[in-house]
Short mmCIF file of C-alpha atoms and ligand atoms in Angstrom, two decimals:
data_model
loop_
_atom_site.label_atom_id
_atom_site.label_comp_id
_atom_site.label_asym_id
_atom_site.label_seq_id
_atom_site.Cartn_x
_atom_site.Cartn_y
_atom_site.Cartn_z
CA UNK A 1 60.06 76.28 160.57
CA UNK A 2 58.70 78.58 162.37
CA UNK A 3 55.09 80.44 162.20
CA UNK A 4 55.64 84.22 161.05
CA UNK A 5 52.85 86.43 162.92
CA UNK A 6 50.77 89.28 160.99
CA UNK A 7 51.16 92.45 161.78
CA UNK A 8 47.91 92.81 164.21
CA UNK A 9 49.19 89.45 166.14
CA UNK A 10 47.21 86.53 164.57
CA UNK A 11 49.09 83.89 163.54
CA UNK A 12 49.69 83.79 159.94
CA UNK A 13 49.21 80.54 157.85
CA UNK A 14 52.52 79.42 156.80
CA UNK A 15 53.01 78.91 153.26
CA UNK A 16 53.33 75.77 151.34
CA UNK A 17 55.63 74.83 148.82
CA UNK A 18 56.18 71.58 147.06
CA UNK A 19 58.51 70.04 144.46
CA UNK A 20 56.26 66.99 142.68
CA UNK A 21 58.78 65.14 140.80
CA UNK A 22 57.51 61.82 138.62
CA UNK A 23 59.99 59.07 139.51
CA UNK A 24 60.23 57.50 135.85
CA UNK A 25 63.40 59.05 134.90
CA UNK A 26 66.73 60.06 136.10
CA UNK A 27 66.64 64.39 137.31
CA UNK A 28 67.85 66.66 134.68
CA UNK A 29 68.89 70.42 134.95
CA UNK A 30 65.33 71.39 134.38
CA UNK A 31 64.57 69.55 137.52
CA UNK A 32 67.56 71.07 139.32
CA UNK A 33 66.24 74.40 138.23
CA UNK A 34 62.22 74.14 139.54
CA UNK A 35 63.72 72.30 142.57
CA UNK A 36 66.02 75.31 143.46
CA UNK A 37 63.52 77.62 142.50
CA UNK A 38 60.89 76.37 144.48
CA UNK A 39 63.62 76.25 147.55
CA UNK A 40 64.46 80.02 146.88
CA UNK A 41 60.92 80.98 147.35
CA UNK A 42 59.99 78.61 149.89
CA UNK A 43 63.08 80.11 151.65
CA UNK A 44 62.20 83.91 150.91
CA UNK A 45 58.49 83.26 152.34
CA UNK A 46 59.00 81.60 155.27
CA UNK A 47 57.63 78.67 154.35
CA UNK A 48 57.50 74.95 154.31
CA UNK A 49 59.30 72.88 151.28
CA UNK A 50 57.69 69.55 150.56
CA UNK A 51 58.67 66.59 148.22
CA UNK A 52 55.69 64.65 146.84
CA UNK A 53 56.79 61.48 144.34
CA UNK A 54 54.58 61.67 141.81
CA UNK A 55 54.70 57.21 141.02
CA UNK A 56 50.95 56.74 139.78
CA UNK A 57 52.32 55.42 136.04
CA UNK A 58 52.83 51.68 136.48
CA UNK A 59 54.80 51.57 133.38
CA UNK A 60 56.97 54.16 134.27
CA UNK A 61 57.39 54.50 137.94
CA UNK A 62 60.59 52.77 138.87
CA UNK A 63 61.16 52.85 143.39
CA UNK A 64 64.91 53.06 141.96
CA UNK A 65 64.27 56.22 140.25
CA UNK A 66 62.84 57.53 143.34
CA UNK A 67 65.75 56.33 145.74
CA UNK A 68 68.09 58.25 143.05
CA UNK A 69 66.01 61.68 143.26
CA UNK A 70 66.44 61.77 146.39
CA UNK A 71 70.40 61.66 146.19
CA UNK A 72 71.03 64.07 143.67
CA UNK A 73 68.48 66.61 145.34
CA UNK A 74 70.04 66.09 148.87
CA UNK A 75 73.48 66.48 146.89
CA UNK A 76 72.17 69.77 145.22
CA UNK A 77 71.41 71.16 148.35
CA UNK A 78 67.64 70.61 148.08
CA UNK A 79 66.15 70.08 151.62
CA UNK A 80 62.36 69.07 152.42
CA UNK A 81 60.32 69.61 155.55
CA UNK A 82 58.43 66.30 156.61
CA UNK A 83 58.75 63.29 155.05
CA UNK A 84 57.78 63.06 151.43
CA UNK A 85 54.37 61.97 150.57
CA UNK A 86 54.56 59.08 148.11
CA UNK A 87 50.85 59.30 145.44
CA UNK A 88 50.69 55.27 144.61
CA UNK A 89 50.04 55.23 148.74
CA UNK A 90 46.64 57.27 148.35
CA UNK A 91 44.55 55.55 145.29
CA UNK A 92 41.81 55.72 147.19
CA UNK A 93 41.27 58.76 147.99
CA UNK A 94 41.69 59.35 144.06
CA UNK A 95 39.40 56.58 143.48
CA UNK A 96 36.69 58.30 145.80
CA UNK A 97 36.76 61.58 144.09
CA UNK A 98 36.38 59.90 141.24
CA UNK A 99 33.10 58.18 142.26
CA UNK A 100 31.81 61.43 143.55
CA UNK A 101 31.99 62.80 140.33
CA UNK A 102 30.76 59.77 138.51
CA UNK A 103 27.83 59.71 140.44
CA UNK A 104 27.17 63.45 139.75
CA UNK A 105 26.96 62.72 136.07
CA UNK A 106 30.29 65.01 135.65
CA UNK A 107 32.46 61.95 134.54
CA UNK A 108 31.95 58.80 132.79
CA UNK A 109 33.46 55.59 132.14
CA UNK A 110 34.96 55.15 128.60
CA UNK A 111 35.79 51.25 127.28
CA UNK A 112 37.61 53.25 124.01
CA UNK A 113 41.76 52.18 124.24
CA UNK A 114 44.34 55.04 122.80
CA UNK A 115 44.12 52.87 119.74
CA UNK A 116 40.58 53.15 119.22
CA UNK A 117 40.58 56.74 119.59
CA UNK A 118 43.38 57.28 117.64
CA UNK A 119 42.43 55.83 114.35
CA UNK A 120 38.90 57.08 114.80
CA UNK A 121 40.36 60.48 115.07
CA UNK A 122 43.65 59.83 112.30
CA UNK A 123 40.81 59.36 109.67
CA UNK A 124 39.24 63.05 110.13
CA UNK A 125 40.99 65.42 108.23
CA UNK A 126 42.74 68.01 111.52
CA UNK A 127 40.63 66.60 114.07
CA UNK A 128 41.41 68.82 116.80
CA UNK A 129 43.96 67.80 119.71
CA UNK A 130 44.63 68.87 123.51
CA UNK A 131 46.75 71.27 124.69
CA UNK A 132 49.24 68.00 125.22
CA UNK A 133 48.85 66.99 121.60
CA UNK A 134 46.62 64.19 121.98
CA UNK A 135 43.82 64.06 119.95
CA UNK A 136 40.00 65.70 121.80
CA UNK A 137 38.32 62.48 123.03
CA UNK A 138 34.99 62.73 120.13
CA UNK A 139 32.80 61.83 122.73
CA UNK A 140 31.91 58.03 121.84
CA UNK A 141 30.95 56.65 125.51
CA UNK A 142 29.34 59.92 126.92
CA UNK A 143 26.31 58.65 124.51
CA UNK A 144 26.01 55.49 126.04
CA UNK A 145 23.28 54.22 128.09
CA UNK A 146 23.17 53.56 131.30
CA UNK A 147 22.07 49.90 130.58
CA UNK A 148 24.71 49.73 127.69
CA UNK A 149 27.06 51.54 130.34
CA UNK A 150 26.09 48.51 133.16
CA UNK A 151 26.35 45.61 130.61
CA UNK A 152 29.56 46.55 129.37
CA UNK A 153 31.00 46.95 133.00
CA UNK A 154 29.72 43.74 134.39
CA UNK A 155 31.31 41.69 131.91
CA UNK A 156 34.00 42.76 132.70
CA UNK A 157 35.38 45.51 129.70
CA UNK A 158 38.43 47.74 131.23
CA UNK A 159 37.40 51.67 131.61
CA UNK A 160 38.68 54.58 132.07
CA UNK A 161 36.79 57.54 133.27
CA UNK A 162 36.70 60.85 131.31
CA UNK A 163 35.22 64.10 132.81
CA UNK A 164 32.06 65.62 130.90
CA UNK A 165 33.87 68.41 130.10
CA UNK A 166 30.23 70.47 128.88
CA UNK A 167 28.42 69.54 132.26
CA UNK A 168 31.65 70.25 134.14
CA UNK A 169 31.70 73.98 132.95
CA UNK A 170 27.95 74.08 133.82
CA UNK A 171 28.07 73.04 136.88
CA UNK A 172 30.43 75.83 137.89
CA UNK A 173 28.67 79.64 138.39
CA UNK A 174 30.98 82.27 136.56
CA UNK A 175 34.28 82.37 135.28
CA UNK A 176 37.04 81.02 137.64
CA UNK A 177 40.06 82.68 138.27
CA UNK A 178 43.73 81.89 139.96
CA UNK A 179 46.71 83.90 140.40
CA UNK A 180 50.06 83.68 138.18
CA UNK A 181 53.26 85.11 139.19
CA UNK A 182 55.31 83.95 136.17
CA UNK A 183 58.52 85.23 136.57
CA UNK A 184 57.90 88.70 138.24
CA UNK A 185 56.55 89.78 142.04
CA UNK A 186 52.77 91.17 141.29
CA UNK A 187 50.22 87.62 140.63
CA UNK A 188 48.07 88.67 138.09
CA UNK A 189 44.24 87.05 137.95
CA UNK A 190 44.23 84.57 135.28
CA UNK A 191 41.29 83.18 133.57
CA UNK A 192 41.43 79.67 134.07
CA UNK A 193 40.45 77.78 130.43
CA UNK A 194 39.74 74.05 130.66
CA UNK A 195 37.64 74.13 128.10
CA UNK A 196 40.42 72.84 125.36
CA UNK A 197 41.12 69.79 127.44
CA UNK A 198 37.89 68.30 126.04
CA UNK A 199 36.49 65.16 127.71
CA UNK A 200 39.71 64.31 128.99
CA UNK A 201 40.90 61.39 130.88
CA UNK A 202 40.68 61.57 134.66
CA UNK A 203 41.10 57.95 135.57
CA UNK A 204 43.44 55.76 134.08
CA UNK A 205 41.98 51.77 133.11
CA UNK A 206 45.19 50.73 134.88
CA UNK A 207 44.82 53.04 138.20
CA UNK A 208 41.80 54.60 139.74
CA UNK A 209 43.67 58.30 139.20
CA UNK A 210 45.59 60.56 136.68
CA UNK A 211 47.94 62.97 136.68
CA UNK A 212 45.26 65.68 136.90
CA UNK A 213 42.66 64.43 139.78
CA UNK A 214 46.07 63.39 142.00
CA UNK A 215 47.77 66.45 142.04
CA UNK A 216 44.94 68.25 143.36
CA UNK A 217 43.41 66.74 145.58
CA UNK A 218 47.49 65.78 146.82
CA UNK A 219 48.17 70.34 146.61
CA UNK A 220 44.64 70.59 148.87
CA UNK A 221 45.61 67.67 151.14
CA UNK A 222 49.29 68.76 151.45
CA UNK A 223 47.78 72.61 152.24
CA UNK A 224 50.20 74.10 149.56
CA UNK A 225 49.75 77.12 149.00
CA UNK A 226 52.59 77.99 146.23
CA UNK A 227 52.94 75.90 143.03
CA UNK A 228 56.36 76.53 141.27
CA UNK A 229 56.36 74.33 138.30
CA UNK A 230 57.22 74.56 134.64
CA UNK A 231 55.74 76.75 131.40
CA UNK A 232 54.67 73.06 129.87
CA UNK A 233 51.97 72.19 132.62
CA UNK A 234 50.63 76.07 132.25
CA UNK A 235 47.80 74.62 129.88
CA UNK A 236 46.87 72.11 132.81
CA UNK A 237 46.08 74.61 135.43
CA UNK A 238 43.01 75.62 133.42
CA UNK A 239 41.56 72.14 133.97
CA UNK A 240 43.02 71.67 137.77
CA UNK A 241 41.42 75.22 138.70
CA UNK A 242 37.95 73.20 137.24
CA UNK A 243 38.86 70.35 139.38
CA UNK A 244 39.45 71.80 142.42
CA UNK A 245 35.95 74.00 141.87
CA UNK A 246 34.41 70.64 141.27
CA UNK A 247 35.43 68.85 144.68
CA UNK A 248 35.67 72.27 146.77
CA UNK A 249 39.42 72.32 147.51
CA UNK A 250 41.49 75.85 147.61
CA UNK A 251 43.17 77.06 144.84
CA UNK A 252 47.33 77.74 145.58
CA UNK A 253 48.73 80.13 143.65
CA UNK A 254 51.24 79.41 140.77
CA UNK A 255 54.02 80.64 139.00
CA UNK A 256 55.01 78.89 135.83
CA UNK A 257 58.62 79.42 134.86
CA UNK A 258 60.14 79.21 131.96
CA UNK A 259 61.88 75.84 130.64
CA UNK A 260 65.54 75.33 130.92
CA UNK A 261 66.30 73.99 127.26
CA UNK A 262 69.58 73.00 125.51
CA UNK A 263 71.69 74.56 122.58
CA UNK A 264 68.95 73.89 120.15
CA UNK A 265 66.02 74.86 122.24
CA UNK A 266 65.10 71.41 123.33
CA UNK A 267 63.25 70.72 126.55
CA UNK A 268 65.82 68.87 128.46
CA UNK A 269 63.83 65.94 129.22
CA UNK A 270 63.08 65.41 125.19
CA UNK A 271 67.09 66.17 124.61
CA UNK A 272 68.88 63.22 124.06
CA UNK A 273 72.11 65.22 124.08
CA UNK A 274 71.04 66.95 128.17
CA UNK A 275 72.93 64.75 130.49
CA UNK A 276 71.20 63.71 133.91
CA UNK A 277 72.33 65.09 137.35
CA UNK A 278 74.29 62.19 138.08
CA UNK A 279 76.12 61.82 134.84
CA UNK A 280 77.03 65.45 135.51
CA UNK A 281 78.18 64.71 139.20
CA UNK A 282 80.28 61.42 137.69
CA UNK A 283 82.07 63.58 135.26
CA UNK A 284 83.08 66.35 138.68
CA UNK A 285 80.11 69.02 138.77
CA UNK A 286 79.63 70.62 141.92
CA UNK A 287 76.43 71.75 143.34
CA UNK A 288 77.41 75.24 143.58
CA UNK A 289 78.93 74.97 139.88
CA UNK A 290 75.27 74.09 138.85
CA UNK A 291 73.98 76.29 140.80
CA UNK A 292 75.94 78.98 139.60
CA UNK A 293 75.22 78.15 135.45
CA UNK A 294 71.41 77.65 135.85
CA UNK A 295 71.79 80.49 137.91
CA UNK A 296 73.00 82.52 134.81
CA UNK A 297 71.07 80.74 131.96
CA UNK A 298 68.08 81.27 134.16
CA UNK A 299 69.04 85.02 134.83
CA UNK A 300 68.21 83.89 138.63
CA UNK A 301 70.64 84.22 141.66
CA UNK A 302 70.91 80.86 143.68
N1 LIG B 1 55.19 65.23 138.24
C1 LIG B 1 55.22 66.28 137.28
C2 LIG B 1 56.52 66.22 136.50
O1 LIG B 1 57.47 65.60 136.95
C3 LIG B 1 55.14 67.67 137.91
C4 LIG B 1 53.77 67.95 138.34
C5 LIG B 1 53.52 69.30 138.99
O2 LIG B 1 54.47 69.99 139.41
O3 LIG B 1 52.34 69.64 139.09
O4 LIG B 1 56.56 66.79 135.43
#
């Protein structure tokens, strides 16, 4: 694609778009929608349209759910720009941000499982949970030792790593901000809140990365620019803007859209009843019909 120039003849930086699928599941209408979405703006800006696969789970990720993504975009009409960048390919460089923030006392290894936590936090009356519904991490391994810390490691318990949510915030000066778009033209400055996120998990026991830590150092290292995702990972940007002030990389700006959901207001990927892209091909859809009714559910013109 080519670069647009400013107005006083400097090359402007192309913008950056990308569509970051999780390949643990067949694509849905929802998908369709940020996929097309993302492709309008991309288009509309001039800019580049990347695919990242988003195949850190172990449990989940399935390489045939990420050979089948790719066939129902390509038969939506969803087009990328290089080749797409797959995350399980760059641990390390999750693993090494990691590090750097274990060494700077912002994160810490934690030997609680999901089961511990859970029925230490089940027996508290309303113990408080994160903006994903899991229950606030109540802090158990930030008071260990660093002795207790070593001996627990070098015999060999399994960890995860949690960021110190307190010294996190302190170690950033002033409030920090990014831009939303929502669904309108003007970005407004948001406050970013990680805050509610509480100690929360930043590397998994099973891979040296989450969700969180890969997608931004993978935004920064992909130099996007844009982020068009949906309303449900609005809560996360307040911990990802924290992030990427933590390990120095730009902030994109974002626009959070609002779900596609089914007859009962049901997130399509929760909906048993939402059939998947292909089913919907199988039984004679055509990419312009979809097109055309996400189009007006959406009130968006594809
Ligand atoms: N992989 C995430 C999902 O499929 C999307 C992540 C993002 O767009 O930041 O829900």
């Amino acid at each position: 694609m080519a670069q647009e120039d400013a107005p006083d003849g400097k090359a402007a930086t192309q913008p950056v778009f990308r569509f970051a699928p999780s390949p643990n599941g067949y694509l849905h209408l929802g998908h369709a929608f940020s996929a097309l979405l993302n492709l309008k703006l991309a288009k509309a800006h001039h800019a580049r349209m990347l695919l990242r696969i988003e195949d850190i789970d172990p449990e989940r990720s399935r390489r045939h759910f990420e050979t089948a993504l790719m066939e129902d975009l390509n038969w939506l009409g969803f087009h990328w720009d290089e080749p797409p960048r797959r995350q399980s390919e760059h641990l390390a460089d999750y693993a090494s941000a990691l590090e750097g923030l274990v060494e700077r006392g912002l994160a810490y290894p934690c030997f609680c499982s999901r089961s511990d936590i859970a029925r230490a936090c089940a027996a508290k009356t309303d113990w408080p949970r994160d903006p994903d519904g899991a229950f606030l991490y109540p802090g158990v391994c930030r008071a260990l030792s660093p002795s207790e810390r070593g001996a627990r490691m070098a015999s060999g318990a399994r960890f995860s790593l949690r960021l110190d949510m307190a010294k996190a915030v302190a170690a950033i000066r002033g409030p920090l901000t990014y831009r939303e778009f929502h669904e309108g033209e003007d970005g407004l400055a948001v406050i970013a809140a990680p805050e509610p996120w509480g100690d929360v998990l930043i590397g998994r026991r099973d891979v040296p990365a989450s969700y969180h830590i890969a997608c931004v150092l993978d935004d920064a290292a992909q130099g996007v620019t844009d982020i068009v995702r949906g309303a449900d990972l609005e809560a996360a940007t307040g911990l990802h803007r924290l992030l990427q002030a933590l390990l120095g990389l730009q902030t994109p700006n974002y626009r959070h859209h609002r779900l596609v959901t089914d007859a009962e207001g049901c997130k399509l990927s929760k909906s048993k009843s939402s059939p998947c892209l292909r089913d919907l091909r199988a039984r004679g859809a055509s990419p312009a019909g979809i097109r055309a009714e996400l189009g007006r559910l959406m009130n968006v013109e594809f």
